[in-house]
């Protein structure tokens, strides 16, 4: 791996607040960073301020030093090197969201959560080695101007990973603009993407900038790009190839400097083979292609994320703890809605619990005198108990569809994405 003598993040401290702590990437431990003029030594020797029990960490591996408002990491001629976002460095300015790897230990620089200004890297916590490798690949790809295509089910965090790419890229000082291509009316797709001039069509009373121009100098996130009508794909391809666009109804072409991150839950290779998506556009978007694993493939992250959500809710609802039985239920659930569904479930449980969250607190609005929720028997403190998760979810979906006039209203009532409700309704054989 190439080593750089010195690199400085182009965004500087103007984009995100200064780091205040170092955190293990599984969020299990955290250490405060030094104030201005201070130094934090990292290594396996007991005299370091941060001592790591890692056989690949040198006695005096590296240090973090703050001076004049800047935080620098310096490698101390370690055996295996010090990596910043996957790049081996000797000296490097770092900021909130930077991943620091020493030996087999990965640490994250985090800001003050009380400010509410958290980076994407702080929010993307994981204990899963495969998912962590995906995030590190995204950060490495971010350093170039290459287009990135994110593949994954709804709720896996595609927009958050797109923000991670933006924050780790040379485009970080610019805007981050997101567009859900599946939520645009077909006759407005061209205007949303490329903008229009006044009078370009009926109802165009004023000139409007499209998302490409809005994102100039920054990153454009095209979510659900697989939903774009085939008729609009050639023009998108041309803009990506030439980096120039002309507004609808306009004559002048404008140069663009935009980083493109696209995402979809569809198999674009199969769609291209079937003629539903242009093959040349697919290859243009997928210079780097990353698959985000669904939550059911990352079981170690379920309890980790649940506890993070409870921490975030503590200011509103008070402290909540995740009981062993509740954790077993969460880990047994397949999570068709992925992290988004887990967040909604934890929020509902926290609202209806007091102190420790137990089995009966999950999907609490269903209880009304019913027995605790269901799933296959799980061992809790050496005892096998039947925990009925699936029956409770089925009951919740059935009642929501019965009591509300539309899927949208039913999904809103139970705090679930409409797409997840559709999936569950098909799974259980419910029809409106």
Tab-separated table of C-alpha atoms in Angstrom:
chain	number	residue	atom	x	y	z
A	1	UNK	CA	0.000	0.000	0.000
A	2	UNK	CA	1.387	3.410	-0.943
A	3	UNK	CA	2.412	5.692	1.909
A	4	UNK	CA	1.855	9.438	1.859
A	5	UNK	CA	4.174	11.808	3.727
A	6	UNK	CA	1.377	14.230	4.549
A	7	UNK	CA	-2.272	14.589	3.577
A	8	UNK	CA	-4.789	17.178	4.692
A	9	UNK	CA	-8.525	16.776	4.277
A	10	UNK	CA	-9.734	19.422	1.815
A	11	UNK	CA	-12.872	20.183	3.776
A	12	UNK	CA	-11.132	21.404	6.912
A	13	UNK	CA	-12.932	22.135	10.162
A	14	UNK	CA	-15.534	24.294	8.421
A	15	UNK	CA	-17.553	21.273	7.349
A	16	UNK	CA	-17.866	19.322	10.598
A	17	UNK	CA	-16.988	20.134	14.233
A	18	UNK	CA	-13.646	19.255	15.791
A	19	UNK	CA	-13.248	15.676	17.074
A	20	UNK	CA	-13.609	15.259	20.842
A	21	UNK	CA	-13.123	11.507	21.313
A	22	UNK	CA	-11.804	8.256	19.866
A	23	UNK	CA	-14.312	5.412	19.736
A	24	UNK	CA	-13.940	1.734	18.893
A	25	UNK	CA	-15.921	1.031	15.730
A	26	UNK	CA	-18.251	-1.342	17.577
A	27	UNK	CA	-19.068	1.604	19.920
A	28	UNK	CA	-18.090	-0.412	22.997
A	29	UNK	CA	-15.463	2.022	24.353
A	30	UNK	CA	-14.526	5.675	23.962
A	31	UNK	CA	-11.528	7.824	24.961
A	32	UNK	CA	-11.412	11.656	25.164
A	33	UNK	CA	-9.013	13.481	22.858
A	34	UNK	CA	-6.441	16.015	24.105
A	35	UNK	CA	-7.202	19.724	24.258
A	36	UNK	CA	-5.156	22.301	22.370
A	37	UNK	CA	-1.470	21.694	22.960
A	38	UNK	CA	-2.101	18.151	24.249
A	39	UNK	CA	-0.964	14.762	23.017
A	40	UNK	CA	-2.494	11.253	23.105
A	41	UNK	CA	-0.034	8.380	22.635
A	42	UNK	CA	-1.369	5.096	21.228
A	43	UNK	CA	0.423	1.749	21.505
A	44	UNK	CA	0.791	-1.482	23.443
A	45	UNK	CA	3.243	-0.086	26.024
A	46	UNK	CA	1.557	0.723	29.374
A	47	UNK	CA	3.023	4.246	29.360
A	48	UNK	CA	0.751	5.294	26.477
A	49	UNK	CA	-2.386	7.306	27.201
A	50	UNK	CA	-4.319	4.770	25.100
A	51	UNK	CA	-3.052	1.222	25.596
A	52	UNK	CA	-4.265	-1.347	23.059
A	53	UNK	CA	-4.142	-5.108	23.620
A	54	UNK	CA	-3.433	-5.919	19.960
A	55	UNK	CA	-0.470	-8.087	18.955
A	56	UNK	CA	-0.070	-6.117	15.707
A	57	UNK	CA	0.213	-2.756	17.501
A	58	UNK	CA	3.736	-1.456	18.193
A	59	UNK	CA	4.831	-0.388	21.667
A	60	UNK	CA	4.611	3.271	20.603
A	61	UNK	CA	2.509	3.085	17.460
A	62	UNK	CA	1.224	6.598	16.779
A	63	UNK	CA	0.053	9.783	18.478
A	64	UNK	CA	-2.724	12.336	18.155
A	65	UNK	CA	-1.698	15.930	18.775
A	66	UNK	CA	-3.841	19.076	18.776
A	67	UNK	CA	-2.301	22.441	17.989
A	68	UNK	CA	-3.847	25.711	16.808
A	69	UNK	CA	-7.224	24.040	16.399
A	70	UNK	CA	-5.855	21.270	14.142
A	71	UNK	CA	-5.693	17.604	15.109
A	72	UNK	CA	-2.809	15.610	13.633
A	73	UNK	CA	-2.055	11.893	13.723
A	74	UNK	CA	1.645	10.975	13.536
A	75	UNK	CA	2.983	7.487	12.979
A	76	UNK	CA	5.846	6.665	15.376
A	77	UNK	CA	7.719	4.371	12.965
A	78	UNK	CA	5.350	1.515	13.791
A	79	UNK	CA	5.905	-1.986	12.409
A	80	UNK	CA	2.596	-2.231	10.524
A	81	UNK	CA	1.893	1.427	9.838
A	82	UNK	CA	-0.947	3.785	10.700
A	83	UNK	CA	-3.911	3.928	8.316
A	84	UNK	CA	-6.298	6.854	7.900
A	85	UNK	CA	-9.436	5.799	6.023
A	86	UNK	CA	-7.452	2.920	4.536
A	87	UNK	CA	-4.405	4.965	3.456
A	88	UNK	CA	-1.069	4.487	5.187
A	89	UNK	CA	0.285	7.825	6.437
A	90	UNK	CA	3.206	9.287	8.338
A	91	UNK	CA	1.438	12.478	9.326
A	92	UNK	CA	-2.119	13.519	8.578
A	93	UNK	CA	-4.700	16.050	9.667
A	94	UNK	CA	-7.888	14.278	10.812
A	95	UNK	CA	-11.456	15.279	11.606
A	96	UNK	CA	-14.799	13.928	12.775
A	97	UNK	CA	-15.665	10.766	10.855
A	98	UNK	CA	-12.042	9.736	10.183
A	99	UNK	CA	-11.292	6.019	10.672
A	100	UNK	CA	-7.915	5.353	12.254
A	101	UNK	CA	-6.583	1.777	11.938
A	102	UNK	CA	-3.647	0.575	14.041
A	103	UNK	CA	-2.852	-3.128	13.881
A	104	UNK	CA	-6.201	-4.934	13.874
A	105	UNK	CA	-7.949	-2.153	15.811
A	106	UNK	CA	-10.125	0.435	14.074
A	107	UNK	CA	-10.970	3.655	15.895
A	108	UNK	CA	-13.357	6.418	14.870
A	109	UNK	CA	-12.945	10.114	15.591
A	110	UNK	CA	-16.262	11.433	16.875
A	111	UNK	CA	-17.652	14.864	17.697
A	112	UNK	CA	-19.802	16.137	20.518
A	113	UNK	CA	-23.152	14.363	20.067
A	114	UNK	CA	-24.890	17.164	22.006
A	115	UNK	CA	-24.384	19.523	19.055
A	116	UNK	CA	-26.473	17.239	16.822
A	117	UNK	CA	-23.838	17.579	14.081
A	118	UNK	CA	-22.834	13.936	13.646
A	119	UNK	CA	-20.984	12.711	10.603
A	120	UNK	CA	-22.136	9.738	8.548
A	121	UNK	CA	-19.133	7.743	9.784
A	122	UNK	CA	-20.294	8.233	13.385
A	123	UNK	CA	-23.799	7.059	12.569
A	124	UNK	CA	-22.683	3.997	10.594
A	125	UNK	CA	-21.659	1.854	13.569
A	126	UNK	CA	-21.114	-1.848	12.975
A	127	UNK	CA	-19.595	-4.930	14.594
A	128	UNK	CA	-19.781	-6.862	11.313
A	129	UNK	CA	-16.410	-7.284	9.589
A	130	UNK	CA	-17.946	-7.537	6.110
A	131	UNK	CA	-20.002	-4.365	6.484
A	132	UNK	CA	-17.006	-2.532	7.926
A	133	UNK	CA	-14.961	-3.592	4.888
A	134	UNK	CA	-17.696	-2.185	2.628
A	135	UNK	CA	-17.533	1.164	4.432
A	136	UNK	CA	-13.753	1.263	4.137
A	137	UNK	CA	-14.011	0.543	0.404
A	138	UNK	CA	-16.524	3.391	0.068
A	139	UNK	CA	-14.122	5.771	1.815
A	140	UNK	CA	-11.247	4.735	-0.431
A	141	UNK	CA	-13.395	5.174	-3.548
A	142	UNK	CA	-14.485	8.597	-2.276
A	143	UNK	CA	-11.035	10.059	-2.868
A	144	UNK	CA	-11.491	9.844	-6.634
A	145	UNK	CA	-14.229	11.356	-8.802
A	146	UNK	CA	-15.493	7.889	-9.822
A	147	UNK	CA	-19.240	7.276	-9.890
A	148	UNK	CA	-20.417	4.843	-7.207
A	149	UNK	CA	-23.438	2.530	-7.354
A	150	UNK	CA	-24.866	1.268	-4.054
A	151	UNK	CA	-26.964	-1.898	-4.135
A	152	UNK	CA	-29.139	-2.960	-1.249
A	153	UNK	CA	-32.616	-3.487	0.112
A	154	UNK	CA	-34.733	-0.640	1.430
A	155	UNK	CA	-33.591	0.479	4.871
A	156	UNK	CA	-29.976	-0.741	4.655
A	157	UNK	CA	-28.544	2.792	4.877
A	158	UNK	CA	-27.769	3.637	1.245
A	159	UNK	CA	-28.248	7.393	1.710
A	160	UNK	CA	-26.083	7.368	4.834
A	161	UNK	CA	-23.291	5.582	2.920
A	162	UNK	CA	-23.693	8.151	0.128
A	163	UNK	CA	-23.175	10.868	2.748
A	164	UNK	CA	-20.111	8.978	3.988
A	165	UNK	CA	-18.688	9.090	0.446
A	166	UNK	CA	-19.441	12.816	0.226
A	167	UNK	CA	-17.809	13.630	3.567
A	168	UNK	CA	-14.680	11.608	2.744
A	169	UNK	CA	-14.275	13.113	-0.739
A	170	UNK	CA	-12.769	16.289	-2.221
A	171	UNK	CA	-16.385	17.386	-2.816
A	172	UNK	CA	-17.118	17.624	0.934
A	173	UNK	CA	-17.077	21.462	1.020
A	174	UNK	CA	-19.882	21.485	-1.573
A	175	UNK	CA	-23.576	20.588	-1.190
A	176	UNK	CA	-25.033	17.113	-0.781
A	177	UNK	CA	-28.260	16.830	-2.810
A	178	UNK	CA	-30.480	13.720	-2.754
A	179	UNK	CA	-33.254	12.806	-5.202
A	180	UNK	CA	-35.512	9.739	-5.010
A	181	UNK	CA	-35.995	8.858	-8.663
A	182	UNK	CA	-38.887	6.547	-7.820
A	183	UNK	CA	-40.906	9.352	-6.229
A	184	UNK	CA	-41.037	11.698	-9.248
A	185	UNK	CA	-44.002	11.919	-11.593
A	186	UNK	CA	-42.928	10.675	-15.043
A	187	UNK	CA	-43.676	13.981	-16.762
A	188	UNK	CA	-41.489	15.878	-14.257
A	189	UNK	CA	-38.387	13.661	-14.309
A	190	UNK	CA	-36.524	15.764	-16.882
A	191	UNK	CA	-37.266	19.023	-15.052
A	192	UNK	CA	-36.269	17.594	-11.663
A	193	UNK	CA	-32.949	16.339	-13.022
A	194	UNK	CA	-31.923	19.091	-15.414
A	195	UNK	CA	-34.098	22.104	-14.529
A	196	UNK	CA	-36.192	24.235	-16.893
A	197	UNK	CA	-36.473	27.746	-18.247
A	198	UNK	CA	-39.489	29.966	-17.733
A	199	UNK	CA	-42.227	29.053	-20.211
A	200	UNK	CA	-40.595	25.767	-21.199
A	201	UNK	CA	-43.926	23.991	-20.703
A	202	UNK	CA	-47.387	24.655	-19.293
A	203	UNK	CA	-47.021	25.622	-15.643
A	204	UNK	CA	-43.329	26.602	-15.889
A	205	UNK	CA	-43.906	30.124	-14.533
A	206	UNK	CA	-40.328	30.550	-13.288
A	207	UNK	CA	-36.881	29.248	-14.142
A	208	UNK	CA	-35.940	26.257	-11.987
A	209	UNK	CA	-32.581	24.647	-11.285
A	210	UNK	CA	-32.488	20.852	-11.466
A	211	UNK	CA	-30.662	18.693	-8.957
A	212	UNK	CA	-27.516	18.527	-11.106
A	213	UNK	CA	-27.064	22.301	-10.913
A	214	UNK	CA	-28.091	22.365	-7.242
A	215	UNK	CA	-25.310	19.856	-6.513
A	216	UNK	CA	-22.633	21.688	-8.540
A	217	UNK	CA	-19.330	21.451	-6.659
A	218	UNK	CA	-20.678	18.715	-4.408
A	219	UNK	CA	-22.349	15.291	-4.494
A	220	UNK	CA	-25.612	14.234	-6.151
A	221	UNK	CA	-27.263	11.132	-4.691
A	222	UNK	CA	-29.689	9.491	-7.132
A	223	UNK	CA	-31.674	7.083	-4.989
A	224	UNK	CA	-33.705	4.293	-6.664
A	225	UNK	CA	-32.080	5.108	-9.989
A	226	UNK	CA	-33.486	1.825	-11.352
A	227	UNK	CA	-36.948	3.455	-11.378
A	228	UNK	CA	-35.992	6.066	-13.991
A	229	UNK	CA	-38.142	5.792	-17.146
A	230	UNK	CA	-36.255	4.271	-20.061
A	231	UNK	CA	-37.087	7.343	-22.158
A	232	UNK	CA	-35.077	9.613	-19.815
A	233	UNK	CA	-32.026	7.408	-19.500
A	234	UNK	CA	-30.224	8.536	-22.715
A	235	UNK	CA	-30.155	12.165	-21.584
A	236	UNK	CA	-28.877	11.193	-18.135
A	237	UNK	CA	-26.159	9.132	-19.793
A	238	UNK	CA	-25.099	12.090	-21.951
A	239	UNK	CA	-24.854	14.411	-18.934
A	240	UNK	CA	-22.735	11.841	-17.089
A	241	UNK	CA	-20.438	11.442	-20.091
A	242	UNK	CA	-20.030	15.112	-21.028
A	243	UNK	CA	-20.511	16.732	-17.598
A	244	UNK	CA	-22.605	19.372	-19.341
A	245	UNK	CA	-26.360	19.976	-19.379
A	246	UNK	CA	-29.016	22.103	-20.982
A	247	UNK	CA	-32.168	22.979	-19.074
A	248	UNK	CA	-35.538	22.017	-20.506
A	249	UNK	CA	-36.503	24.795	-22.919
A	250	UNK	CA	-33.016	26.312	-22.784
A	251	UNK	CA	-30.346	26.846	-25.433
A	252	UNK	CA	-27.191	27.281	-23.365
A	253	UNK	CA	-25.120	24.322	-22.142
A	254	UNK	CA	-23.583	24.556	-18.693
A	255	UNK	CA	-20.499	22.763	-17.384
A	256	UNK	CA	-20.940	20.620	-14.260
A	257	UNK	CA	-18.580	19.503	-11.525
A	258	UNK	CA	-20.621	16.920	-9.614
A	259	UNK	CA	-19.830	13.651	-7.867
A	260	UNK	CA	-22.507	11.019	-8.617
A	261	UNK	CA	-23.553	8.342	-6.136
A	262	UNK	CA	-26.516	6.238	-7.269
A	263	UNK	CA	-28.458	3.562	-5.412
A	264	UNK	CA	-31.090	0.937	-6.144
A	265	UNK	CA	-32.696	-2.133	-4.627
A	266	UNK	CA	-33.058	-3.664	-8.108
A	267	UNK	CA	-30.678	-5.970	-9.957
A	268	UNK	CA	-29.570	-3.574	-12.709
A	269	UNK	CA	-27.555	-6.258	-14.490
A	270	UNK	CA	-30.701	-8.355	-14.906
A	271	UNK	CA	-32.730	-5.267	-15.827
A	272	UNK	CA	-30.151	-4.373	-18.485
A	273	UNK	CA	-30.243	-7.897	-19.925
A	274	UNK	CA	-34.046	-7.707	-20.063
A	275	UNK	CA	-34.023	-4.293	-21.765
A	276	UNK	CA	-35.483	-2.379	-18.807
A	277	UNK	CA	-32.318	-0.399	-18.080
A	278	UNK	CA	-29.650	0.829	-20.488
A	279	UNK	CA	-26.489	-1.251	-20.259
A	280	UNK	CA	-24.241	1.716	-21.087
A	281	UNK	CA	-25.870	3.795	-18.319
A	282	UNK	CA	-25.425	0.954	-15.835
A	283	UNK	CA	-21.701	0.728	-16.596
A	284	UNK	CA	-21.357	4.518	-16.390
A	285	UNK	CA	-22.969	4.577	-12.925
A	286	UNK	CA	-21.181	1.493	-11.601
A	287	UNK	CA	-17.529	2.536	-11.886
A	288	UNK	CA	-17.429	1.308	-8.280
A	289	UNK	CA	-20.254	-1.037	-7.196
A	290	UNK	CA	-20.909	-1.764	-3.524
A	291	UNK	CA	-23.504	-4.092	-2.007
A	292	UNK	CA	-24.874	-3.179	1.418
A	293	UNK	CA	-25.736	-6.334	3.342
A	294	UNK	CA	-29.257	-6.532	4.824
A	295	UNK	CA	-29.576	-6.543	8.604
A	296	UNK	CA	-30.441	-10.269	8.714
A	297	UNK	CA	-26.903	-10.951	7.401
A	298	UNK	CA	-25.401	-8.776	10.167
A	299	UNK	CA	-26.848	-10.323	13.363
A	300	UNK	CA	-24.102	-8.840	15.532
A	301	UNK	CA	-25.345	-5.353	14.608
A	302	UNK	CA	-28.946	-5.776	15.818
A	303	UNK	CA	-28.348	-5.284	19.547
A	304	UNK	CA	-25.571	-2.758	18.831
A	305	UNK	CA	-27.909	-0.577	16.764
A	306	UNK	CA	-30.818	-1.038	19.177
A	307	UNK	CA	-28.716	0.288	22.055
A	308	UNK	CA	-27.565	3.236	19.934
A	309	UNK	CA	-31.183	4.127	19.172
A	310	UNK	CA	-32.028	3.940	22.878
A	311	UNK	CA	-29.143	6.304	23.640
A	312	UNK	CA	-30.481	8.763	21.076
A	313	UNK	CA	-33.972	8.578	22.620
A	314	UNK	CA	-32.774	8.991	26.201
A	315	UNK	CA	-33.054	12.780	26.069
A	316	UNK	CA	-36.751	12.553	25.167
A	317	UNK	CA	-37.917	9.425	26.978
A	318	UNK	CA	-35.361	8.853	29.714
A	319	UNK	CA	-32.872	6.010	30.021
A	320	UNK	CA	-33.982	2.645	28.650
A	321	UNK	CA	-32.146	-0.691	28.824
A	322	UNK	CA	-32.519	-3.638	26.471
A	323	UNK	CA	-33.443	-6.782	28.409
A	324	UNK	CA	-32.060	-10.206	27.493
A	325	UNK	CA	-35.425	-11.542	26.322
A	326	UNK	CA	-36.096	-8.447	24.204
A	327	UNK	CA	-32.628	-8.728	22.675
A	328	UNK	CA	-33.287	-12.383	21.790
A	329	UNK	CA	-36.540	-11.376	20.080
A	330	UNK	CA	-34.840	-8.660	18.069
A	331	UNK	CA	-32.015	-10.968	16.990
A	332	UNK	CA	-34.500	-13.676	15.916
A	333	UNK	CA	-36.518	-11.328	13.691
A	334	UNK	CA	-35.665	-11.307	9.927
A	335	UNK	CA	-36.056	-7.491	9.611
A	336	UNK	CA	-37.485	-7.173	6.098
A	337	UNK	CA	-37.391	-3.391	6.618
A	338	UNK	CA	-33.773	-3.565	7.807
A	339	UNK	CA	-32.311	-0.791	9.995
A	340	UNK	CA	-35.262	1.535	9.388
A	341	UNK	CA	-37.669	-1.089	10.715
A	342	UNK	CA	-35.417	-1.807	13.711
A	343	UNK	CA	-35.307	1.894	14.594
A	344	UNK	CA	-39.116	2.175	14.479
A	345	UNK	CA	-39.515	-0.961	16.596
A	346	UNK	CA	-37.055	0.237	19.242
A	347	UNK	CA	-38.695	3.659	19.364
A	348	UNK	CA	-42.135	2.140	19.912
A	349	UNK	CA	-40.784	-0.195	22.608
A	350	UNK	CA	-39.064	2.688	24.396
A	351	UNK	CA	-42.275	4.707	24.386
A	352	UNK	CA	-44.249	1.911	26.047
A	353	UNK	CA	-41.627	0.695	28.502
A	354	UNK	CA	-40.342	1.940	31.828
A	355	UNK	CA	-36.676	1.257	32.506
A	356	UNK	CA	-35.792	-2.138	31.037
A	357	UNK	CA	-37.378	-3.135	27.725
A	358	UNK	CA	-38.852	-6.622	27.914
A	359	UNK	CA	-40.638	-8.901	25.464
A	360	UNK	CA	-44.049	-7.411	26.233
A	361	UNK	CA	-42.813	-3.909	25.351
A	362	UNK	CA	-42.092	-4.810	21.720
A	363	UNK	CA	-44.967	-3.757	19.464
A	364	UNK	CA	-46.620	-2.641	22.712
A	365	UNK	CA	-49.727	-1.246	21.030
A	366	UNK	CA	-50.664	-4.859	20.151
A	367	UNK	CA	-50.553	-6.180	23.682
A	368	UNK	CA	-53.818	-4.994	25.275
A	369	UNK	CA	-53.858	-8.067	27.506
A	370	UNK	CA	-52.228	-10.440	25.032
A	371	UNK	CA	-49.356	-12.771	25.868
A	372	UNK	CA	-45.771	-11.690	25.079
A	373	UNK	CA	-44.586	-11.663	21.500
A	374	UNK	CA	-43.611	-14.680	19.518
A	375	UNK	CA	-40.697	-16.434	17.707
A	376	UNK	CA	-39.024	-19.763	17.892
A	377	UNK	CA	-38.092	-20.696	21.469
A	378	UNK	CA	-34.949	-18.872	22.537
A	379	UNK	CA	-32.681	-19.472	25.515
A	380	UNK	CA	-32.780	-16.730	28.118
A	381	UNK	CA	-30.535	-17.231	31.145
A	382	UNK	CA	-30.441	-20.965	30.477
A	383	UNK	CA	-34.203	-21.316	30.120
A	384	UNK	CA	-36.047	-21.935	26.817
A	385	UNK	CA	-39.057	-19.661	26.423
A	386	UNK	CA	-41.464	-19.320	23.500
A	387	UNK	CA	-41.254	-15.725	22.249
A	388	UNK	CA	-43.929	-15.129	19.604
A	389	UNK	CA	-42.508	-12.391	17.328
A	390	UNK	CA	-43.935	-13.517	14.000
A	391	UNK	CA	-47.500	-13.929	15.307
A	392	UNK	CA	-47.426	-10.430	16.762
A	393	UNK	CA	-46.142	-8.903	13.516
A	394	UNK	CA	-48.813	-10.768	11.540
A	395	UNK	CA	-51.498	-9.529	13.946
A	396	UNK	CA	-50.197	-5.963	13.716
A	397	UNK	CA	-50.256	-5.989	9.897
A	398	UNK	CA	-53.721	-7.556	9.756
A	399	UNK	CA	-55.232	-5.030	12.170
A	400	UNK	CA	-53.558	-2.055	10.461
A	401	UNK	CA	-54.894	-3.062	7.027
A	402	UNK	CA	-58.344	-3.693	8.504
A	403	UNK	CA	-58.546	-0.401	10.392
A	404	UNK	CA	-57.149	1.995	7.757
A	405	UNK	CA	-58.300	2.851	4.227
A	406	UNK	CA	-54.912	2.614	2.464
A	407	UNK	CA	-51.464	1.066	2.755
A	408	UNK	CA	-50.009	4.532	3.333
A	409	UNK	CA	-52.352	5.255	6.249
A	410	UNK	CA	-51.842	1.796	7.743
A	411	UNK	CA	-48.046	2.089	7.511
A	412	UNK	CA	-48.105	5.549	9.098
A	413	UNK	CA	-50.281	4.317	11.957
A	414	UNK	CA	-47.829	1.603	12.999
A	415	UNK	CA	-44.630	3.521	12.220
A	416	UNK	CA	-43.530	1.228	9.395
A	417	UNK	CA	-42.329	2.062	5.843
A	418	UNK	CA	-45.075	1.468	3.274
A	419	UNK	CA	-42.775	-0.814	1.250
A	420	UNK	CA	-42.200	-2.989	4.331
A	421	UNK	CA	-45.952	-3.209	4.962
A	422	UNK	CA	-46.469	-4.294	1.343
A	423	UNK	CA	-43.810	-7.002	1.736
A	424	UNK	CA	-45.325	-8.289	4.974
A	425	UNK	CA	-48.853	-8.252	3.525
A	426	UNK	CA	-47.680	-10.412	0.614
A	427	UNK	CA	-45.791	-12.697	2.989
A	428	UNK	CA	-48.885	-13.305	5.121
A	429	UNK	CA	-51.295	-13.491	2.163
A	430	UNK	CA	-53.332	-10.390	3.087
A	431	UNK	CA	-55.195	-8.538	0.345
A	432	UNK	CA	-57.071	-5.253	0.519
